[in-house]
Short mmCIF file of C-alpha atoms and ligand atoms in Angstrom, two decimals:
data_model
loop_
_atom_site.label_atom_id
_atom_site.label_comp_id
_atom_site.label_asym_id
_atom_site.label_seq_id
_atom_site.Cartn_x
_atom_site.Cartn_y
_atom_site.Cartn_z
CA MET M 1 -19.46 -0.53 -7.07
CA PHE M 2 -17.21 -3.34 -6.00
CA THR M 3 -13.38 -3.08 -5.87
CA TRP M 4 -10.51 -3.70 -3.50
CA TRP M 5 -9.42 -0.09 -3.45
CA ALA M 6 -10.38 0.30 0.12
CA ALA M 7 -7.51 2.23 1.76
CA GLY M 8 -4.51 4.50 1.37
CA SER M 9 -3.36 5.60 -2.13
CA GLU M 10 -5.70 3.13 -3.80
CA LYS M 11 -8.69 4.69 -2.16
CA ALA M 12 -7.29 8.10 -3.10
CA GLY M 13 -7.33 6.96 -6.73
CA LEU M 14 -10.90 5.71 -6.50
CA ASP M 15 -11.97 8.92 -4.74
CA ALA M 16 -10.60 10.98 -7.71
CA LEU M 17 -12.68 8.79 -10.01
CA VAL M 18 -15.80 9.22 -7.93
CA GLY M 19 -15.27 12.94 -7.95
CA VAL M 20 -15.57 12.90 -11.75
CA PHE M 21 -18.47 10.50 -11.63
CA GLN M 22 -20.43 12.87 -9.33
CA GLU M 23 -19.72 15.77 -11.59
CA GLN M 24 -20.77 13.86 -14.65
CA HIS M 25 -23.83 12.13 -13.05
CA PRO M 26 -24.95 14.21 -10.09
CA ASP M 27 -28.31 12.48 -10.00
CA ILE M 28 -26.90 9.03 -9.31
CA GLU M 29 -25.99 7.84 -5.86
CA PHE M 30 -22.56 6.25 -5.57
CA VAL M 31 -22.35 3.35 -3.11
CA ASN M 32 -18.77 2.18 -2.38
CA GLY M 33 -18.62 -1.58 -1.90
CA ALA M 34 -14.85 -1.90 -1.65
CA VAL M 35 -13.48 -4.98 0.17
CA ALA M 36 -9.92 -4.55 1.64
CA GLY M 37 -7.04 -6.74 0.65
CA GLY M 38 -4.45 -5.98 -2.07
CA ALA M 39 -4.87 -7.65 -5.43
CA GLY M 40 -8.36 -8.65 -4.56
CA SER M 41 -6.99 -11.30 -2.10
CA ALA M 42 -10.22 -11.12 -0.14
CA ALA M 43 -12.64 -9.41 -2.62
CA LYS M 44 -12.48 -11.96 -5.42
CA ASP M 45 -13.64 -14.83 -3.22
CA LEU M 46 -16.48 -12.72 -1.79
CA LEU M 47 -17.46 -11.52 -5.30
CA GLN M 48 -17.63 -15.23 -6.47
CA THR M 49 -20.01 -16.08 -3.55
CA ARG M 50 -22.26 -13.12 -4.44
CA LEU M 51 -22.28 -13.97 -8.13
CA GLN M 52 -23.12 -17.52 -7.45
CA ALA M 53 -26.00 -16.44 -5.13
CA GLN M 54 -27.35 -14.18 -7.94
CA ASP M 55 -26.54 -11.16 -5.80
CA PRO M 56 -24.18 -9.20 -8.06
CA PRO M 57 -23.07 -5.67 -7.42
CA ASP M 58 -23.91 -3.06 -10.06
CA THR M 59 -20.31 -3.24 -11.38
CA PHE M 60 -17.08 -4.86 -10.27
CA GLN M 61 -13.40 -4.57 -10.99
CA ALA M 62 -11.87 -7.33 -13.04
CA HIS M 63 -8.44 -7.77 -14.56
CA ALA M 64 -8.13 -7.81 -18.33
CA GLY M 65 -7.13 -11.23 -19.72
CA ALA M 66 -7.63 -14.70 -18.28
CA GLU M 67 -9.51 -13.51 -15.20
CA LEU M 68 -12.11 -11.64 -17.18
CA GLN M 69 -12.48 -14.69 -19.32
CA ASP M 70 -13.54 -16.65 -16.16
CA TYR M 71 -16.49 -14.32 -15.80
CA ILE M 72 -17.31 -14.50 -19.46
CA ASP M 73 -17.18 -18.32 -19.44
CA ALA M 74 -19.42 -18.44 -16.44
CA ALA M 75 -21.97 -16.05 -18.14
CA GLN M 76 -21.72 -13.67 -15.19
CA ILE M 77 -21.17 -10.44 -17.18
CA GLU M 78 -22.83 -8.76 -20.16
CA ASP M 79 -21.49 -7.80 -23.50
CA VAL M 80 -20.98 -4.07 -23.41
CA SER M 81 -19.82 -3.49 -27.00
CA GLY M 82 -22.94 -1.37 -27.54
CA LEU M 83 -21.59 1.06 -24.87
CA TYR M 84 -18.37 1.38 -26.83
CA GLU M 85 -20.39 2.61 -29.81
CA GLU M 86 -22.56 4.80 -27.63
CA PHE M 87 -19.67 6.48 -25.71
CA GLY M 88 -17.38 6.69 -28.82
CA LEU M 89 -14.85 4.27 -27.22
CA THR M 90 -14.23 2.11 -30.26
CA ASP M 91 -10.85 3.61 -31.07
CA ALA M 92 -10.00 5.03 -27.62
CA PHE M 93 -8.00 1.96 -26.41
CA PRO M 94 -5.08 0.00 -27.84
CA ALA M 95 -6.37 -2.82 -29.97
CA ASP M 96 -4.48 -5.56 -28.16
CA LEU M 97 -5.99 -4.42 -24.86
CA VAL M 98 -9.50 -4.49 -26.25
CA GLU M 99 -8.65 -8.04 -27.49
CA ARG M 100 -8.04 -9.11 -23.89
CA LEU M 101 -11.52 -7.88 -23.01
CA SER M 102 -13.27 -9.55 -25.90
CA THR M 103 -14.41 -12.83 -27.33
CA GLU M 104 -13.62 -13.89 -30.92
CA ASP M 105 -17.10 -13.03 -32.15
CA GLY M 106 -16.61 -9.26 -31.39
CA ALA M 107 -18.38 -9.09 -27.97
CA ILE M 108 -16.54 -6.84 -25.48
CA TYR M 109 -17.09 -7.47 -21.82
CA SER M 110 -15.67 -4.57 -19.85
CA ILE M 111 -14.27 -1.02 -20.05
CA PRO M 112 -10.60 -0.65 -18.95
CA SER M 113 -9.68 2.03 -16.51
CA ASN M 114 -5.94 1.85 -16.37
CA ILE M 115 -2.74 -0.09 -17.17
CA HIS M 116 -0.26 -1.00 -14.40
CA ARG M 117 3.23 -2.37 -14.63
CA ALA M 118 4.10 -5.19 -12.25
CA ASN M 119 7.89 -5.53 -12.69
CA VAL M 120 9.07 -2.50 -10.82
CA LEU M 121 11.95 -2.39 -8.30
CA TRP M 122 11.44 0.38 -5.67
CA ALA M 123 14.60 1.37 -3.80
CA ASN M 124 15.64 3.77 -1.12
CA PRO M 125 18.83 5.30 -2.58
CA ALA M 126 20.08 6.59 0.82
CA VAL M 127 20.04 3.03 2.26
CA LEU M 128 21.95 1.78 -0.76
CA GLU M 129 24.49 4.54 -0.48
CA ASP M 130 25.02 3.94 3.29
CA ALA M 131 25.79 0.33 2.38
CA GLY M 132 28.29 1.48 -0.24
CA LEU M 133 26.18 0.32 -3.18
CA ASP M 134 25.10 1.92 -6.47
CA PRO M 135 22.01 3.94 -5.67
CA SER M 136 20.51 3.53 -9.16
CA GLY M 137 18.86 0.18 -8.36
CA GLU M 138 19.62 -1.08 -11.93
CA TYR M 139 20.53 -4.72 -12.15
CA GLU M 140 21.13 -6.68 -15.37
CA ASP M 141 20.46 -9.99 -13.68
CA LEU M 142 19.48 -11.64 -10.44
CA ASP M 143 23.08 -12.76 -9.58
CA ALA M 144 24.11 -9.14 -9.33
CA PHE M 145 20.99 -8.32 -7.36
CA ILE M 146 21.46 -11.22 -4.93
CA ALA M 147 25.15 -10.16 -4.41
CA ASP M 148 23.88 -6.74 -3.23
CA LEU M 149 21.19 -8.35 -1.06
CA GLU M 150 23.99 -10.08 0.77
CA GLU M 151 25.83 -6.86 1.37
CA LEU M 152 22.75 -5.14 2.64
CA ASP M 153 22.10 -8.09 5.00
CA GLU M 154 25.55 -7.65 6.45
CA ALA M 155 24.94 -3.94 6.83
CA GLY M 156 21.96 -4.74 9.10
CA VAL M 157 18.98 -3.52 7.09
CA THR M 158 16.15 -5.53 5.55
CA PRO M 159 17.54 -6.15 2.04
CA ILE M 160 14.12 -6.55 0.39
CA SER M 161 10.63 -6.20 1.89
CA VAL M 162 7.61 -8.30 1.02
CA ALA M 163 4.25 -8.96 2.47
CA THR M 164 1.51 -11.61 2.39
CA THR M 165 1.17 -14.47 -0.08
CA TRP M 166 -0.06 -12.52 -3.12
CA THR M 167 2.97 -10.19 -2.86
CA GLN M 168 5.22 -13.28 -2.76
CA VAL M 169 3.62 -14.62 -5.94
CA HIS M 170 4.20 -11.15 -7.46
CA LEU M 171 7.82 -11.40 -6.54
CA LEU M 172 7.93 -14.99 -7.94
CA GLU M 173 6.59 -13.79 -11.34
CA THR M 174 9.33 -11.23 -11.66
CA VAL M 175 11.97 -13.76 -10.79
CA LEU M 176 10.61 -16.21 -13.45
CA LEU M 177 10.53 -13.34 -15.95
CA ALA M 178 14.19 -12.45 -15.16
CA ASP M 179 15.51 -15.92 -15.36
CA LEU M 180 13.54 -17.26 -18.25
CA GLY M 181 13.25 -14.13 -20.41
CA ALA M 182 10.02 -12.73 -21.87
CA GLN M 183 9.39 -15.45 -24.42
CA ALA M 184 9.87 -18.46 -22.15
CA TYR M 185 7.97 -16.64 -19.32
CA SER M 186 4.92 -16.21 -21.57
CA GLY M 187 5.32 -19.91 -22.50
CA LEU M 188 4.60 -20.82 -18.90
CA TRP M 189 0.98 -19.68 -19.57
CA ASP M 190 0.39 -21.32 -22.99
CA GLY M 191 2.03 -24.67 -22.28
CA SER M 192 5.10 -24.10 -24.42
CA THR M 193 7.49 -23.70 -21.53
CA ASP M 194 8.03 -26.80 -19.37
CA TRP M 195 7.43 -26.14 -15.67
CA SER M 196 9.55 -29.17 -14.79
CA SER M 197 12.68 -27.81 -16.69
CA ASP M 198 16.07 -27.06 -15.12
CA GLU M 199 15.55 -23.31 -16.02
CA VAL M 200 12.50 -23.20 -13.87
CA THR M 201 14.34 -25.01 -11.02
CA GLY M 202 17.07 -22.35 -11.31
CA ALA M 203 14.47 -19.59 -11.08
CA LEU M 204 12.81 -21.18 -8.02
CA GLU M 205 16.25 -21.43 -6.40
CA ASP M 206 16.73 -17.70 -6.97
CA PHE M 207 13.25 -17.08 -5.53
CA GLU M 208 14.19 -19.10 -2.44
CA THR M 209 17.40 -17.06 -2.01
CA ILE M 210 15.70 -13.74 -2.46
CA MET M 211 12.97 -14.73 0.06
CA SER M 212 15.68 -15.53 2.56
CA PHE M 213 16.57 -11.80 2.52
CA THR M 214 13.02 -10.56 3.32
CA ASN M 215 11.42 -9.32 6.46
CA SER M 216 10.30 -12.01 8.92
CA ASP M 217 6.96 -10.29 9.64
CA ARG M 218 5.96 -10.59 5.92
CA ASP M 219 2.95 -12.92 6.26
CA GLY M 220 1.03 -10.46 8.40
CA LEU M 221 1.57 -7.49 6.05
CA ASP M 222 -0.17 -6.22 2.88
CA TRP M 223 1.66 -4.32 0.17
CA PRO M 224 1.36 -0.80 1.73
CA GLU M 225 3.34 -1.93 4.73
CA ALA M 226 5.99 -3.59 2.70
CA THR M 227 6.50 -0.60 0.55
CA GLN M 228 6.37 1.71 3.57
CA GLN M 229 9.54 -0.08 4.88
CA VAL M 230 11.40 1.26 1.77
CA ILE M 231 9.87 4.72 2.25
CA ASP M 232 11.03 4.75 5.90
CA GLY M 233 14.55 3.39 5.07
CA GLN M 234 13.99 0.20 7.03
CA ALA M 235 14.34 -1.86 3.88
CA ALA M 236 16.41 -1.21 0.74
CA PHE M 237 14.10 -2.75 -1.91
CA ASN M 238 10.62 -3.77 -2.64
CA ILE M 239 9.30 -5.36 -5.92
CA MET M 240 5.78 -4.23 -6.45
CA GLY M 241 3.44 -2.96 -9.14
CA ASP M 242 3.38 0.71 -9.91
CA TRP M 243 0.37 1.46 -7.66
CA ALA M 244 3.30 1.83 -5.21
CA VAL M 245 4.33 5.11 -6.81
CA ALA M 246 1.15 6.64 -5.48
CA ALA M 247 2.20 5.75 -1.90
CA PHE M 248 5.65 7.49 -2.37
CA GLU M 249 4.04 10.55 -3.96
CA GLU M 250 1.30 10.76 -1.36
CA GLN M 251 4.07 11.19 1.22
CA ASP M 252 5.79 13.87 -0.89
CA LYS M 253 8.77 11.68 -1.85
CA GLU M 254 10.60 12.71 -4.88
CA LEU M 255 11.57 10.28 -7.73
CA GLY M 256 15.34 10.12 -8.02
CA THR M 257 16.04 11.75 -4.71
CA ASP M 258 13.95 9.93 -2.09
CA PHE M 259 13.27 6.80 -4.16
CA VAL M 260 14.15 5.15 -7.35
CA ALA M 261 11.81 3.08 -9.51
CA VAL M 262 13.37 0.90 -12.27
CA ALA M 263 12.61 -2.33 -14.02
CA SER M 264 12.96 -5.26 -11.60
CA PRO M 265 16.35 -6.95 -11.76
CA GLY M 266 16.94 -8.71 -15.09
CA THR M 267 13.69 -7.47 -16.75
CA ALA M 268 14.69 -4.18 -18.48
CA GLY M 269 12.91 -3.87 -21.85
CA THR M 270 9.92 -5.90 -20.66
CA PHE M 271 6.63 -4.46 -19.39
CA ASP M 272 4.85 -6.97 -17.14
CA PHE M 273 1.38 -5.90 -17.81
CA LEU M 274 -2.05 -5.80 -16.05
CA ALA M 275 -5.15 -3.72 -16.50
CA ASP M 276 -8.26 -3.10 -14.33
CA SER M 277 -11.57 -2.96 -16.10
CA PHE M 278 -15.22 -2.58 -15.08
CA THR M 279 -18.16 -4.81 -15.92
CA LEU M 280 -21.94 -4.97 -16.16
CA PRO M 281 -22.85 -8.05 -14.20
CA VAL M 282 -25.77 -10.20 -15.40
CA GLY M 283 -28.69 -9.26 -13.16
CA ALA M 284 -27.14 -6.04 -11.94
CA PRO M 285 -29.85 -4.30 -9.86
CA HIS M 286 -29.32 -0.78 -11.31
CA PRO M 287 -28.04 -1.18 -14.84
CA GLU M 288 -28.58 2.53 -15.58
CA GLY M 289 -26.24 3.34 -12.71
CA THR M 290 -23.72 0.92 -14.08
CA LYS M 291 -23.91 2.50 -17.52
CA ALA M 292 -23.25 5.86 -16.01
CA TRP M 293 -20.20 4.51 -14.14
CA LEU M 294 -18.87 2.94 -17.24
CA GLU M 295 -19.21 6.13 -19.15
CA THR M 296 -17.08 7.96 -16.53
CA ILE M 297 -14.53 5.06 -16.53
CA GLY M 298 -14.15 5.35 -20.26
CA SER M 299 -14.09 9.15 -20.39
CA LEU M 300 -10.85 11.07 -20.85
CA GLU M 301 -11.68 13.14 -17.77
CA GLY M 302 -12.23 10.00 -15.61
CA GLN M 303 -9.11 8.34 -16.85
CA THR M 304 -6.97 11.35 -16.27
CA ALA M 305 -8.16 12.03 -12.75
CA PHE M 306 -8.07 8.39 -11.67
CA ASN M 307 -4.72 7.53 -13.10
CA ALA M 308 -2.95 10.68 -11.99
CA ALA M 309 -3.83 9.66 -8.39
CA LYS M 310 -3.47 5.82 -8.75
CA GLY M 311 0.00 5.57 -10.34
CA SER M 312 -1.20 3.67 -13.34
CA ILE M 313 -1.22 5.00 -16.91
CA PRO M 314 -4.49 5.69 -18.80
CA ALA M 315 -5.82 2.97 -20.93
CA ARG M 316 -6.96 5.59 -23.43
CA THR M 317 -4.39 6.51 -26.00
CA ASP M 318 -5.37 10.12 -26.28
CA ALA M 319 -4.53 11.20 -22.73
CA ASP M 320 -1.82 13.88 -22.41
CA PRO M 321 1.39 12.63 -20.78
CA ALA M 322 1.91 16.14 -19.36
CA ASP M 323 -0.98 15.41 -16.98
CA PHE M 324 1.01 12.70 -15.30
CA SER M 325 4.03 12.36 -13.02
CA GLU M 326 7.60 11.79 -14.16
CA TYR M 327 7.35 8.12 -13.19
CA GLN M 328 4.16 7.74 -15.25
CA GLN M 329 5.55 9.47 -18.27
CA GLY M 330 8.32 6.85 -18.20
CA ALA M 331 5.81 4.11 -17.85
CA ILE M 332 3.75 5.47 -20.94
CA GLU M 333 6.94 5.25 -22.92
CA SER M 334 7.85 1.82 -21.75
CA PHE M 335 4.42 0.58 -22.48
CA ALA M 336 4.70 1.85 -26.07
CA ASN M 337 8.18 0.42 -26.73
CA ASP M 338 8.89 -2.65 -24.42
CA THR M 339 7.93 -6.26 -24.91
CA ILE M 340 4.59 -6.82 -23.23
CA VAL M 341 4.02 -9.91 -21.01
CA SER M 342 1.07 -10.78 -18.77
CA SER M 343 1.10 -10.57 -15.05
CA LEU M 344 0.40 -13.76 -13.06
CA ALA M 345 -0.48 -12.29 -9.70
CA HIS M 346 -2.99 -9.87 -11.33
CA GLY M 347 -5.18 -11.97 -13.48
CA ALA M 348 -3.73 -11.30 -16.90
CA ALA M 349 -1.93 -14.68 -17.42
CA THR M 350 -4.06 -17.37 -15.87
CA PRO M 351 -7.69 -18.11 -14.72
CA VAL M 352 -8.39 -17.46 -11.05
CA ALA M 353 -8.31 -21.19 -10.15
CA THR M 354 -4.76 -21.52 -11.50
CA LEU M 355 -3.62 -18.55 -9.61
CA ASN M 356 -5.19 -19.74 -6.45
CA ALA M 357 -3.40 -23.08 -6.82
CA ILE M 358 -0.10 -21.27 -7.48
CA SER M 359 -0.67 -19.06 -4.48
CA ASP M 360 -1.27 -22.06 -2.24
CA ALA M 361 1.93 -23.83 -3.41
CA THR M 362 3.86 -20.60 -2.94
CA SER M 363 2.62 -20.14 0.57
CA LYS M 364 3.47 -23.75 1.55
CA PHE M 365 6.97 -23.18 0.17
CA THR M 366 7.70 -19.93 1.81
CA THR M 367 6.34 -21.03 5.21
CA GLY M 368 8.51 -24.14 5.07
CA ALA M 369 5.74 -26.59 4.54
CA SER M 370 7.22 -27.91 1.31
CA ASP M 371 10.62 -28.18 -0.32
CA LEU M 372 11.72 -26.88 -3.69
CA ASP M 373 11.07 -30.19 -5.46
CA ALA M 374 7.55 -30.42 -4.17
CA PHE M 375 6.99 -26.70 -4.99
CA GLN M 376 8.05 -27.16 -8.59
CA THR M 377 5.82 -30.26 -8.96
CA GLU M 378 2.86 -28.36 -7.42
CA LEU M 379 3.37 -25.42 -9.83
CA ALA M 380 3.46 -27.87 -12.74
CA THR M 381 0.22 -29.53 -11.65
CA ALA M 382 -1.42 -26.17 -10.96
CA THR M 383 -0.80 -24.91 -14.54
CA GLN M 384 -1.72 -28.21 -16.18
CA SER M 385 -5.32 -27.79 -15.00
C1 GAL B 1 -4.03 -5.17 -8.58
C2 GAL B 1 -4.87 -4.05 -9.12
C3 GAL B 1 -4.22 -2.77 -8.84
C4 GAL B 1 -4.01 -2.56 -7.38
C5 GAL B 1 -3.13 -3.78 -6.83
C6 GAL B 1 -2.96 -3.80 -5.30
O1 GAL B 1 -4.52 -6.35 -8.67
O2 GAL B 1 -5.01 -4.29 -10.48
O3 GAL B 1 -5.14 -1.71 -9.37
O4 GAL B 1 -5.08 -2.33 -6.79
O5 GAL B 1 -3.84 -4.91 -7.13
O6 GAL B 1 -4.07 -3.88 -4.60
#
């Protein structure tokens, strides 16, 4: 079973799911093939190598949307719509989520385990108060946010923590969303928004400014270390998906007292969405084992145990909000009421090749190997292909 949930709160989420699997299928041996690296930064390349060598795992984690479509187009995964019938899942998930897992002819290629929100600002209210700032962390736009980053910088703390490239791309997507708005942000992925426009230039300038307020050790870190800087009060802010809530909760931190979690600056009312799902690869060595795993993933019990530990919300619509934390109850409400857009850094918005090209361009820019003009041109080229 192949994921990138290899350590910390992500592994705790996986362990909770495996606990349910072992109860439901005591006769099947679970083999954990997790490969470390947030957002699949190492796992996805390795998976591709295995799939091309006809050496697939029995099941692997894939993001709903464009990333899953890559595996469908390459004929690397099987249609599992028969399992939806067999496990009674046909009406268990929101229709637009199932659409992102399907082809037009009604084939469905994976079973979703959860829904995450990418546009969350995590803040340490004590650090904000010490700097004389509003501890709520709520910002209507990036100008107001940047003004406070300047204050924090003068106060001698890290204004905003970030980690290696994929987390910088994650930050970039929330900046594009804030400056362009939900509609024009979505247009970046279907060609209706021009990557060469002045609006995108303005967003990239804001990205450059925000990056200038981040920790200098960023490229050697993954998300848990960047989030930890907020937990420890070394940094005021971190923009990260809501898997981060599991890290705060694991360390007994209280929402509202020890940390705040709000829509990232300038994105209130929008839910930047991603979902993990699980597949049956073509040529899986133990398809009966896969089937059992997929049954657990789709079950109410599996989704409840997994998501309560992982920070995400269940993909199933019949889960009881009372089984989840205060943060998650808020996320369930936002998912129901907000405008939904697709995450770039987590496979919902673009194919893997496009994301890789955007990541390379971002890394060149943030390490000083290209200037803003070149960055914008490279982003435009990456998305044309
Ligand atoms: C995302 C994934 C989440 C979480 C995160 C950090 O891509 O969908 O479940 O694992 O990466 O690694």
